Amino acid sequence: MMGTKQRFFAPLVQVSLEELVPQDHFYRHVERTLDLSFVRELVQETYAGGGRPSIDPVVFFKLQLVMFFEGIRSERQLMRQVADRLSVLWYLGYDLGERLPDHSSLTRIRERYGVEVFRRFFDAIVEQCQQEKLVWGRELYIDSTQVNANADLDSLTPRFAVEARAAMQAHLAALFAEEDSHQEPQPAETEVGDATQAVTSPEIVTCTVPVALPVILSQAEGEELAQDNAGRHDWITEEGRQQREVHGLYQRTSDFKVSTTDPDATPMRLKGGGTHLGYHTHYVVDGGKARIILQVLVTPSEVMDNQPMRDLIFRTRFRWKLRPRHVTGDTTYGTIENIKALEDAGIRAYVPLPDWEHQRPYFGPAQFTYDAEHDRYICPTGQLLHLSRMEYTAQKAAYSADAATCNACPLKRPCANAKCGWSRCLPKPKTAMACDGSACVCSGGSTVRHYGSRLDKISNAYSRNGDGDAVRSQ
């Protein structure tokens, strides 16, 4: 006899989430292990002294962790999933009939906190891991991954128009602020969650006197150090923002175009082909068994992996008081500046070097003779190639010959690409010599072994969650 299911729901019975969530559930383990009570002090300065209570900051950061564990990128989707998951409700401390925060409230809170609060939160979690002896510190792995932005290429607009509009709005805001300053100030009200509270901007204390270094420097040395620091682009202090100064004829698409949907995203070539707006997320992972992520930086997709490497490695080293013996990365990190900086710090660099000789099906650098006195190359037929431009991020230089001579040369086909004409990209000799003379970047068995270990630990560190399910990098 075929049965028919009748839709009938009994009245709500007395039930507790404590009974419904298994004792060995993942979120119970997170609750027992990770203490987030410190976040209230972390964000205290962003809240007013009076008004109605807001969403508990501990709940907000727990929701951010749920987004990471579940591989969710949308706060709207997050709150939909929270409403359906008993385990997540228990982790947040919400009962079955208790109203959840609105997703728009999470967006406003995140924007109010800013990047600095999230960085301090990240550092506090790593510090807890270090206190539990989960950080080894003898070996570091560095890598990056592509992250697609929720924006389309059609949203790209001339940058000057967007910046001019922003400057105009800032000017008008300053004029209205000056006019309002002559009137009696009244506290503004803003909605946080389903409650309203008076918001007053916290007083920002700026320190004009630099903090004294723990070493004694002469006045000349101090001025030289200050000048060097002022001229250096600190990727972490700049929160991954790109240098937009245009030098010579070199321009990137994002130098004169910006997305109105996501201004921080830039055009990114996907590994499977095509172009999309996105970012690069850079990671420094500890080589210990726990594979703790020690440092994270998000940059526009145009920033090559080797550019923020030194800032990431040295901040990791000094922030956590580590003494790494070696750093492992892929070929992208094998630039002379990175290798020399690591060697000077007593760190062995396991980095596969680019195969300049067999990188392309044309004459390799060994077929050309370098004239160090005049900084030029001599081709196999005796013609001179002079320096025409530098590719700093790729650590290559373009040397060009006379167009008429090159076009008439019988060796042009095996010598140069037809698209490049009479220009050849060759490594700067000082870069090649420095890399070849370094024992720590050789292509021997030790490098292959460390690089293989890096692939395993890097991929596992940021591609798996606590339940073992693959998730996207957040």
JSON list of C-alpha atoms in Angstrom, two decimals, residues 170-377:
[
{"chain": "A", "resi": 170, "resn": "ALA", "atom": "CA", "xyz": [35.42, 66.09, -0.44]},
{"chain": "A", "resi": 171, "resn": "HIS", "atom": "CA", "xyz": [35.63, 69.83, -1.11]},
{"chain": "A", "resi": 172, "resn": "LEU", "atom": "CA", "xyz": [31.87, 70.27, -0.68]},
{"chain": "A", "resi": 173, "resn": "ALA", "atom": "CA", "xyz": [31.92, 68.18, 2.50]},
{"chain": "A", "resi": 174, "resn": "ALA", "atom": "CA", "xyz": [34.68, 70.39, 3.90]},
{"chain": "A", "resi": 175, "resn": "LEU", "atom": "CA", "xyz": [32.68, 73.53, 3.08]},
{"chain": "A", "resi": 176, "resn": "PHE", "atom": "CA", "xyz": [29.53, 72.21, 4.77]},
{"chain": "A", "resi": 177, "resn": "ALA", "atom": "CA", "xyz": [31.57, 71.04, 7.77]},
{"chain": "A", "resi": 178, "resn": "GLU", "atom": "CA", "xyz": [33.05, 74.52, 8.13]},
{"chain": "A", "resi": 179, "resn": "GLU", "atom": "CA", "xyz": [29.56, 76.04, 7.96]},
{"chain": "A", "resi": 180, "resn": "ASP", "atom": "CA", "xyz": [28.19, 73.58, 10.53]},
{"chain": "A", "resi": 181, "resn": "SER", "atom": "CA", "xyz": [31.08, 74.30, 12.89]},
{"chain": "A", "resi": 182, "resn": "HIS", "atom": "CA", "xyz": [29.61, 77.77, 13.54]},
{"chain": "A", "resi": 183, "resn": "GLN", "atom": "CA", "xyz": [26.37, 76.15, 14.73]},
{"chain": "A", "resi": 184, "resn": "GLU", "atom": "CA", "xyz": [25.83, 74.28, 17.99]},
{"chain": "A", "resi": 185, "resn": "PRO", "atom": "CA", "xyz": [26.89, 70.65, 17.35]},
{"chain": "A", "resi": 186, "resn": "GLN", "atom": "CA", "xyz": [24.25, 67.96, 17.85]},
{"chain": "A", "resi": 187, "resn": "PRO", "atom": "CA", "xyz": [24.96, 64.23, 18.04]},
{"chain": "A", "resi": 188, "resn": "ALA", "atom": "CA", "xyz": [23.91, 62.38, 14.89]},
{"chain": "A", "resi": 189, "resn": "GLU", "atom": "CA", "xyz": [21.99, 59.13, 15.09]},
{"chain": "A", "resi": 190, "resn": "THR", "atom": "CA", "xyz": [22.73, 56.11, 12.99]},
{"chain": "A", "resi": 191, "resn": "GLU", "atom": "CA", "xyz": [21.21, 52.68, 12.88]},
{"chain": "A", "resi": 192, "resn": "VAL", "atom": "CA", "xyz": [23.27, 49.74, 14.04]},
{"chain": "A", "resi": 193, "resn": "GLY", "atom": "CA", "xyz": [21.40, 46.48, 13.50]},
{"chain": "A", "resi": 194, "resn": "ASP", "atom": "CA", "xyz": [17.83, 47.13, 14.62]},
{"chain": "A", "resi": 195, "resn": "ALA", "atom": "CA", "xyz": [18.91, 49.67, 17.24]},
{"chain": "A", "resi": 196, "resn": "THR", "atom": "CA", "xyz": [19.95, 53.32, 17.06]},
{"chain": "A", "resi": 197, "resn": "GLN", "atom": "CA", "xyz": [22.76, 54.91, 18.97]},
{"chain": "A", "resi": 198, "resn": "ALA", "atom": "CA", "xyz": [24.46, 58.28, 19.10]},
{"chain": "A", "resi": 199, "resn": "VAL", "atom": "CA", "xyz": [27.71, 58.19, 17.23]},
{"chain": "A", "resi": 200, "resn": "THR", "atom": "CA", "xyz": [30.62, 60.45, 17.93]},
{"chain": "A", "resi": 201, "resn": "SER", "atom": "CA", "xyz": [33.84, 60.15, 16.03]},
{"chain": "A", "resi": 202, "resn": "PRO", "atom": "CA", "xyz": [36.64, 58.93, 18.30]},
{"chain": "A", "resi": 203, "resn": "GLU", "atom": "CA", "xyz": [39.42, 61.39, 18.80]},
{"chain": "A", "resi": 204, "resn": "ILE", "atom": "CA", "xyz": [42.38, 60.41, 16.68]},
{"chain": "A", "resi": 205, "resn": "VAL", "atom": "CA", "xyz": [45.67, 61.04, 18.41]},
{"chain": "A", "resi": 206, "resn": "THR", "atom": "CA", "xyz": [48.54, 61.51, 16.01]},
{"chain": "A", "resi": 207, "resn": "CYS", "atom": "CA", "xyz": [52.11, 61.26, 17.18]},
{"chain": "A", "resi": 208, "resn": "THR", "atom": "CA", "xyz": [54.34, 63.80, 15.46]},
{"chain": "A", "resi": 209, "resn": "VAL", "atom": "CA", "xyz": [57.48, 62.70, 17.30]},
{"chain": "A", "resi": 210, "resn": "PRO", "atom": "CA", "xyz": [58.99, 59.48, 15.91]},
{"chain": "A", "resi": 211, "resn": "VAL", "atom": "CA", "xyz": [59.47, 56.61, 18.33]},
{"chain": "A", "resi": 212, "resn": "ALA", "atom": "CA", "xyz": [63.10, 56.23, 19.38]},
{"chain": "A", "resi": 213, "resn": "LEU", "atom": "CA", "xyz": [64.91, 53.17, 18.05]},
{"chain": "A", "resi": 214, "resn": "PRO", "atom": "CA", "xyz": [66.46, 50.71, 20.53]},
{"chain": "A", "resi": 215, "resn": "VAL", "atom": "CA", "xyz": [69.87, 51.42, 18.96]},
{"chain": "A", "resi": 216, "resn": "ILE", "atom": "CA", "xyz": [71.93, 54.60, 19.03]},
{"chain": "A", "resi": 217, "resn": "LEU", "atom": "CA", "xyz": [72.35, 56.30, 15.65]},
{"chain": "A", "resi": 218, "resn": "SER", "atom": "CA", "xyz": [74.22, 59.43, 14.77]},
{"chain": "A", "resi": 219, "resn": "GLN", "atom": "CA", "xyz": [72.27, 62.35, 13.34]},
{"chain": "A", "resi": 220, "resn": "ALA", "atom": "CA", "xyz": [73.58, 61.63, 9.84]},
{"chain": "A", "resi": 221, "resn": "GLU", "atom": "CA", "xyz": [72.64, 57.94, 10.11]},
{"chain": "A", "resi": 222, "resn": "GLY", "atom": "CA", "xyz": [69.20, 58.84, 11.43]},
{"chain": "A", "resi": 223, "resn": "GLU", "atom": "CA", "xyz": [68.57, 61.26, 8.58]},
{"chain": "A", "resi": 224, "resn": "GLU", "atom": "CA", "xyz": [69.77, 58.71, 6.03]},
{"chain": "A", "resi": 225, "resn": "LEU", "atom": "CA", "xyz": [67.51, 56.03, 7.51]},
{"chain": "A", "resi": 226, "resn": "ALA", "atom": "CA", "xyz": [64.52, 58.38, 7.56]},
{"chain": "A", "resi": 227, "resn": "GLN", "atom": "CA", "xyz": [65.16, 59.34, 3.93]},
{"chain": "A", "resi": 228, "resn": "ASP", "atom": "CA", "xyz": [65.40, 55.70, 2.85]},
{"chain": "A", "resi": 229, "resn": "ASN", "atom": "CA", "xyz": [62.18, 54.81, 4.67]},
{"chain": "A", "resi": 230, "resn": "ALA", "atom": "CA", "xyz": [60.37, 57.80, 3.18]},
{"chain": "A", "resi": 231, "resn": "GLY", "atom": "CA", "xyz": [61.35, 56.76, -0.34]},
{"chain": "A", "resi": 232, "resn": "ARG", "atom": "CA", "xyz": [60.38, 53.11, 0.13]},
{"chain": "A", "resi": 233, "resn": "HIS", "atom": "CA", "xyz": [56.91, 51.78, -0.61]},
{"chain": "A", "resi": 234, "resn": "ASP", "atom": "CA", "xyz": [55.81, 49.82, 2.47]},
{"chain": "A", "resi": 235, "resn": "TRP", "atom": "CA", "xyz": [53.17, 47.40, 1.19]},
{"chain": "A", "resi": 236, "resn": "ILE", "atom": "CA", "xyz": [51.81, 46.53, 4.63]},
{"chain": "A", "resi": 237, "resn": "THR", "atom": "CA", "xyz": [51.56, 50.12, 5.85]},
{"chain": "A", "resi": 238, "resn": "GLU", "atom": "CA", "xyz": [49.89, 51.07, 2.56]},
{"chain": "A", "resi": 239, "resn": "GLU", "atom": "CA", "xyz": [47.48, 48.10, 3.01]},
{"chain": "A", "resi": 240, "resn": "GLY", "atom": "CA", "xyz": [48.47, 46.66, -0.37]},
{"chain": "A", "resi": 241, "resn": "ARG", "atom": "CA", "xyz": [47.72, 49.78, -2.39]},
{"chain": "A", "resi": 242, "resn": "GLN", "atom": "CA", "xyz": [49.64, 50.08, -5.65]},
{"chain": "A", "resi": 243, "resn": "GLN", "atom": "CA", "xyz": [52.02, 52.89, -6.54]},
{"chain": "A", "resi": 244, "resn": "ARG", "atom": "CA", "xyz": [50.18, 54.93, -9.17]},
{"chain": "A", "resi": 245, "resn": "GLU", "atom": "CA", "xyz": [53.09, 57.15, -10.18]},
{"chain": "A", "resi": 246, "resn": "VAL", "atom": "CA", "xyz": [53.71, 56.75, -13.90]},
{"chain": "A", "resi": 247, "resn": "HIS", "atom": "CA", "xyz": [57.38, 56.60, -14.92]},
{"chain": "A", "resi": 248, "resn": "GLY", "atom": "CA", "xyz": [58.24, 57.28, -18.54]},
{"chain": "A", "resi": 249, "resn": "LEU", "atom": "CA", "xyz": [56.06, 55.49, -21.09]},
{"chain": "A", "resi": 250, "resn": "TYR", "atom": "CA", "xyz": [55.21, 52.58, -18.78]},
{"chain": "A", "resi": 251, "resn": "GLN", "atom": "CA", "xyz": [51.51, 52.49, -17.92]},
{"chain": "A", "resi": 252, "resn": "ARG", "atom": "CA", "xyz": [49.14, 49.88, -16.56]},
{"chain": "A", "resi": 253, "resn": "THR", "atom": "CA", "xyz": [45.46, 49.73, -17.47]},
{"chain": "A", "resi": 254, "resn": "SER", "atom": "CA", "xyz": [44.55, 50.43, -13.85]},
{"chain": "A", "resi": 255, "resn": "ASP", "atom": "CA", "xyz": [46.71, 53.58, -13.86]},
{"chain": "A", "resi": 256, "resn": "PHE", "atom": "CA", "xyz": [44.12, 55.38, -15.97]},
{"chain": "A", "resi": 257, "resn": "LYS", "atom": "CA", "xyz": [40.99, 53.24, -15.45]},
{"chain": "A", "resi": 258, "resn": "VAL", "atom": "CA", "xyz": [39.18, 52.28, -12.25]},
{"chain": "A", "resi": 259, "resn": "SER", "atom": "CA", "xyz": [36.12, 50.16, -11.51]},
{"chain": "A", "resi": 260, "resn": "THR", "atom": "CA", "xyz": [33.22, 52.15, -10.11]},
{"chain": "A", "resi": 261, "resn": "THR", "atom": "CA", "xyz": [31.81, 48.95, -8.57]},
{"chain": "A", "resi": 262, "resn": "ASP", "atom": "CA", "xyz": [35.01, 47.88, -6.79]},
{"chain": "A", "resi": 263, "resn": "PRO", "atom": "CA", "xyz": [37.71, 50.57, -7.01]},
{"chain": "A", "resi": 264, "resn": "ASP", "atom": "CA", "xyz": [40.35, 48.33, -5.42]},
{"chain": "A", "resi": 265, "resn": "ALA", "atom": "CA", "xyz": [40.01, 45.54, -8.01]},
{"chain": "A", "resi": 266, "resn": "THR", "atom": "CA", "xyz": [42.10, 45.62, -11.19]},
{"chain": "A", "resi": 267, "resn": "PRO", "atom": "CA", "xyz": [42.14, 43.55, -14.42]},
{"chain": "A", "resi": 268, "resn": "MET", "atom": "CA", "xyz": [43.55, 40.08, -13.79]},
{"chain": "A", "resi": 269, "resn": "ARG", "atom": "CA", "xyz": [44.53, 37.41, -16.30]},
{"chain": "A", "resi": 270, "resn": "LEU", "atom": "CA", "xyz": [42.99, 34.12, -15.21]},
{"chain": "A", "resi": 271, "resn": "LYS", "atom": "CA", "xyz": [45.09, 30.98, -15.25]},
{"chain": "A", "resi": 272, "resn": "GLY", "atom": "CA", "xyz": [42.51, 29.20, -17.37]},
{"chain": "A", "resi": 273, "resn": "GLY", "atom": "CA", "xyz": [42.35, 32.07, -19.86]},
{"chain": "A", "resi": 274, "resn": "GLY", "atom": "CA", "xyz": [40.41, 35.28, -20.03]},
{"chain": "A", "resi": 275, "resn": "THR", "atom": "CA", "xyz": [40.46, 38.45, -17.94]},
{"chain": "A", "resi": 276, "resn": "HIS", "atom": "CA", "xyz": [38.47, 39.41, -14.86]},
{"chain": "A", "resi": 277, "resn": "LEU", "atom": "CA", "xyz": [38.67, 42.02, -12.14]},
{"chain": "A", "resi": 278, "resn": "GLY", "atom": "CA", "xyz": [40.29, 40.66, -9.02]},
{"chain": "A", "resi": 279, "resn": "TYR", "atom": "CA", "xyz": [42.99, 40.63, -6.38]},
{"chain": "A", "resi": 280, "resn": "HIS", "atom": "CA", "xyz": [46.07, 38.75, -5.30]},
{"chain": "A", "resi": 281, "resn": "THR", "atom": "CA", "xyz": [46.05, 37.39, -1.76]},
{"chain": "A", "resi": 282, "resn": "HIS", "atom": "CA", "xyz": [49.58, 36.87, -0.42]},
{"chain": "A", "resi": 283, "resn": "TYR", "atom": "CA", "xyz": [50.29, 34.40, 2.39]},
{"chain": "A", "resi": 284, "resn": "VAL", "atom": "CA", "xyz": [53.24, 33.58, 4.64]},
{"chain": "A", "resi": 285, "resn": "VAL", "atom": "CA", "xyz": [52.75, 30.13, 6.17]},
{"chain": "A", "resi": 286, "resn": "ASP", "atom": "CA", "xyz": [54.74, 28.56, 8.99]},
{"chain": "A", "resi": 287, "resn": "GLY", "atom": "CA", "xyz": [56.56, 25.35, 8.08]},
{"chain": "A", "resi": 288, "resn": "GLY", "atom": "CA", "xyz": [55.43, 23.52, 11.22]},
{"chain": "A", "resi": 289, "resn": "LYS", "atom": "CA", "xyz": [52.88, 20.72, 11.38]},
{"chain": "A", "resi": 290, "resn": "ALA", "atom": "CA", "xyz": [50.02, 23.09, 12.23]},
{"chain": "A", "resi": 291, "resn": "ARG", "atom": "CA", "xyz": [50.63, 25.19, 9.05]},
{"chain": "A", "resi": 292, "resn": "ILE", "atom": "CA", "xyz": [49.66, 28.45, 10.74]},
{"chain": "A", "resi": 293, "resn": "ILE", "atom": "CA", "xyz": [49.18, 31.43, 8.39]},
{"chain": "A", "resi": 294, "resn": "LEU", "atom": "CA", "xyz": [51.42, 34.10, 9.92]},
{"chain": "A", "resi": 295, "resn": "GLN", "atom": "CA", "xyz": [50.90, 37.00, 7.52]},
{"chain": "A", "resi": 296, "resn": "VAL", "atom": "CA", "xyz": [48.30, 37.99, 4.91]},
{"chain": "A", "resi": 297, "resn": "LEU", "atom": "CA", "xyz": [48.18, 40.85, 2.44]},
{"chain": "A", "resi": 298, "resn": "VAL", "atom": "CA", "xyz": [45.60, 41.62, -0.25]},
{"chain": "A", "resi": 299, "resn": "THR", "atom": "CA", "xyz": [46.80, 43.65, -3.23]},
{"chain": "A", "resi": 300, "resn": "PRO", "atom": "CA", "xyz": [45.40, 44.58, -6.65]},
{"chain": "A", "resi": 301, "resn": "SER", "atom": "CA", "xyz": [45.90, 41.78, -9.15]},
{"chain": "A", "resi": 302, "resn": "GLU", "atom": "CA", "xyz": [48.56, 43.73, -11.06]},
{"chain": "A", "resi": 303, "resn": "VAL", "atom": "CA", "xyz": [50.97, 43.53, -8.10]},
{"chain": "A", "resi": 304, "resn": "MET", "atom": "CA", "xyz": [53.41, 40.70, -8.81]},
{"chain": "A", "resi": 305, "resn": "ASP", "atom": "CA", "xyz": [54.17, 38.21, -6.08]},
{"chain": "A", "resi": 306, "resn": "ASN", "atom": "CA", "xyz": [57.80, 39.31, -5.71]},
{"chain": "A", "resi": 307, "resn": "GLN", "atom": "CA", "xyz": [57.00, 42.95, -4.94]},
{"chain": "A", "resi": 308, "resn": "PRO", "atom": "CA", "xyz": [55.64, 42.67, -1.35]},
{"chain": "A", "resi": 309, "resn": "MET", "atom": "CA", "xyz": [57.73, 39.58, -0.47]},
{"chain": "A", "resi": 310, "resn": "ARG", "atom": "CA", "xyz": [60.37, 41.35, 1.62]},
{"chain": "A", "resi": 311, "resn": "ASP", "atom": "CA", "xyz": [57.83, 43.35, 3.62]},
{"chain": "A", "resi": 312, "resn": "LEU", "atom": "CA", "xyz": [55.83, 40.19, 4.34]},
{"chain": "A", "resi": 313, "resn": "ILE", "atom": "CA", "xyz": [58.82, 38.07, 5.35]},
{"chain": "A", "resi": 314, "resn": "PHE", "atom": "CA", "xyz": [60.51, 40.66, 7.53]},
{"chain": "A", "resi": 315, "resn": "ARG", "atom": "CA", "xyz": [57.30, 41.78, 9.23]},
{"chain": "A", "resi": 316, "resn": "THR", "atom": "CA", "xyz": [56.57, 38.13, 10.00]},
{"chain": "A", "resi": 317, "resn": "ARG", "atom": "CA", "xyz": [60.07, 37.70, 11.35]},
{"chain": "A", "resi": 318, "resn": "PHE", "atom": "CA", "xyz": [60.09, 40.73, 13.64]},
{"chain": "A", "resi": 319, "resn": "ARG", "atom": "CA", "xyz": [56.40, 40.70, 14.63]},
{"chain": "A", "resi": 320, "resn": "TRP", "atom": "CA", "xyz": [56.56, 37.15, 15.97]},
{"chain": "A", "resi": 321, "resn": "LYS", "atom": "CA", "xyz": [60.26, 37.19, 16.95]},
{"chain": "A", "resi": 322, "resn": "LEU", "atom": "CA", "xyz": [61.11, 34.28, 14.65]},
{"chain": "A", "resi": 323, "resn": "ARG", "atom": "CA", "xyz": [64.50, 33.18, 13.35]},
{"chain": "A", "resi": 324, "resn": "PRO", "atom": "CA", "xyz": [63.68, 31.35, 10.10]},
{"chain": "A", "resi": 325, "resn": "ARG", "atom": "CA", "xyz": [66.51, 29.36, 8.58]},
{"chain": "A", "resi": 326, "resn": "HIS", "atom": "CA", "xyz": [65.05, 29.28, 5.08]},
{"chain": "A", "resi": 327, "resn": "VAL", "atom": "CA", "xyz": [62.19, 30.67, 2.99]},
{"chain": "A", "resi": 328, "resn": "THR", "atom": "CA", "xyz": [60.62, 28.73, 0.12]},
{"chain": "A", "resi": 329, "resn": "GLY", "atom": "CA", "xyz": [58.74, 30.25, -2.81]},
{"chain": "A", "resi": 330, "resn": "ASP", "atom": "CA", "xyz": [58.15, 29.71, -6.51]},
{"chain": "A", "resi": 331, "resn": "THR", "atom": "CA", "xyz": [60.05, 31.18, -9.47]},
{"chain": "A", "resi": 332, "resn": "THR", "atom": "CA", "xyz": [58.21, 34.51, -9.27]},
{"chain": "A", "resi": 333, "resn": "TYR", "atom": "CA", "xyz": [60.04, 35.37, -6.04]},
{"chain": "A", "resi": 334, "resn": "GLY", "atom": "CA", "xyz": [63.51, 34.76, -7.54]},
{"chain": "A", "resi": 335, "resn": "THR", "atom": "CA", "xyz": [64.56, 38.41, -8.00]},
{"chain": "A", "resi": 336, "resn": "ILE", "atom": "CA", "xyz": [67.95, 39.77, -7.05]},
{"chain": "A", "resi": 337, "resn": "GLU", "atom": "CA", "xyz": [66.51, 42.16, -4.45]},
{"chain": "A", "resi": 338, "resn": "ASN", "atom": "CA", "xyz": [64.59, 39.40, -2.68]},
{"chain": "A", "resi": 339, "resn": "ILE", "atom": "CA", "xyz": [67.44, 36.88, -2.72]},
{"chain": "A", "resi": 340, "resn": "LYS", "atom": "CA", "xyz": [70.03, 39.41, -1.58]},
{"chain": "A", "resi": 341, "resn": "ALA", "atom": "CA", "xyz": [67.78, 40.69, 1.23]},
{"chain": "A", "resi": 342, "resn": "LEU", "atom": "CA", "xyz": [67.23, 37.16, 2.54]},
{"chain": "A", "resi": 343, "resn": "GLU", "atom": "CA", "xyz": [70.92, 36.29, 2.32]},
{"chain": "A", "resi": 344, "resn": "ASP", "atom": "CA", "xyz": [71.91, 39.48, 4.15]},
{"chain": "A", "resi": 345, "resn": "ALA", "atom": "CA", "xyz": [69.51, 38.48, 6.93]},
{"chain": "A", "resi": 346, "resn": "GLY", "atom": "CA", "xyz": [71.07, 35.02, 7.18]},
{"chain": "A", "resi": 347, "resn": "ILE", "atom": "CA", "xyz": [68.07, 33.26, 5.61]},
{"chain": "A", "resi": 348, "resn": "ARG", "atom": "CA", "xyz": [68.50, 30.57, 2.96]},
{"chain": "A", "resi": 349, "resn": "ALA", "atom": "CA", "xyz": [66.22, 31.10, -0.04]},
{"chain": "A", "resi": 350, "resn": "TYR", "atom": "CA", "xyz": [64.88, 28.00, -1.76]},
{"chain": "A", "resi": 351, "resn": "VAL", "atom": "CA", "xyz": [63.59, 29.57, -4.96]},
{"chain": "A", "resi": 352, "resn": "PRO", "atom": "CA", "xyz": [63.64, 27.95, -8.43]},
{"chain": "A", "resi": 353, "resn": "LEU", "atom": "CA", "xyz": [65.45, 30.30, -10.80]},
{"chain": "A", "resi": 354, "resn": "PRO", "atom": "CA", "xyz": [64.03, 31.21, -14.22]},
{"chain": "A", "resi": 355, "resn": "ASP", "atom": "CA", "xyz": [65.50, 29.22, -17.09]},
{"chain": "A", "resi": 356, "resn": "TRP", "atom": "CA", "xyz": [66.69, 32.19, -19.12]},
{"chain": "A", "resi": 357, "resn": "GLU", "atom": "CA", "xyz": [68.41, 29.98, -21.70]},
{"chain": "A", "resi": 358, "resn": "HIS", "atom": "CA", "xyz": [65.44, 27.77, -22.62]},
{"chain": "A", "resi": 359, "resn": "GLN", "atom": "CA", "xyz": [62.57, 30.06, -21.65]},
{"chain": "A", "resi": 360, "resn": "ARG", "atom": "CA", "xyz": [61.67, 30.77, -25.30]},
{"chain": "A", "resi": 361, "resn": "PRO", "atom": "CA", "xyz": [62.45, 29.09, -28.66]},
{"chain": "A", "resi": 362, "resn": "TYR", "atom": "CA", "xyz": [64.96, 31.80, -29.62]},
{"chain": "A", "resi": 363, "resn": "PHE", "atom": "CA", "xyz": [68.60, 32.50, -28.94]},
{"chain": "A", "resi": 364, "resn": "GLY", "atom": "CA", "xyz": [69.23, 32.48, -25.21]},
{"chain": "A", "resi": 365, "resn": "PRO", "atom": "CA", "xyz": [71.37, 34.95, -23.21]},
{"chain": "A", "resi": 366, "resn": "ALA", "atom": "CA", "xyz": [74.41, 32.69, -23.65]},
{"chain": "A", "resi": 367, "resn": "GLN", "atom": "CA", "xyz": [74.43, 33.53, -27.38]},
{"chain": "A", "resi": 368, "resn": "PHE", "atom": "CA", "xyz": [74.98, 37.22, -26.61]},
{"chain": "A", "resi": 369, "resn": "THR", "atom": "CA", "xyz": [78.12, 38.86, -25.23]},
{"chain": "A", "resi": 370, "resn": "TYR", "atom": "CA", "xyz": [77.68, 41.52, -22.56]},
{"chain": "A", "resi": 371, "resn": "ASP", "atom": "CA", "xyz": [79.77, 44.71, -22.61]},
{"chain": "A", "resi": 372, "resn": "ALA", "atom": "CA", "xyz": [79.76, 45.82, -18.96]},
{"chain": "A", "resi": 373, "resn": "GLU", "atom": "CA", "xyz": [81.59, 49.08, -19.61]},
{"chain": "A", "resi": 374, "resn": "HIS", "atom": "CA", "xyz": [78.89, 50.41, -21.94]},
{"chain": "A", "resi": 375, "resn": "ASP", "atom": "CA", "xyz": [75.94, 48.32, -20.61]},
{"chain": "A", "resi": 376, "resn": "ARG", "atom": "CA", "xyz": [75.13, 46.73, -23.94]},
{"chain": "A", "resi": 377, "resn": "TYR", "atom": "CA", "xyz": [74.97, 43.32, -25.61]}
]
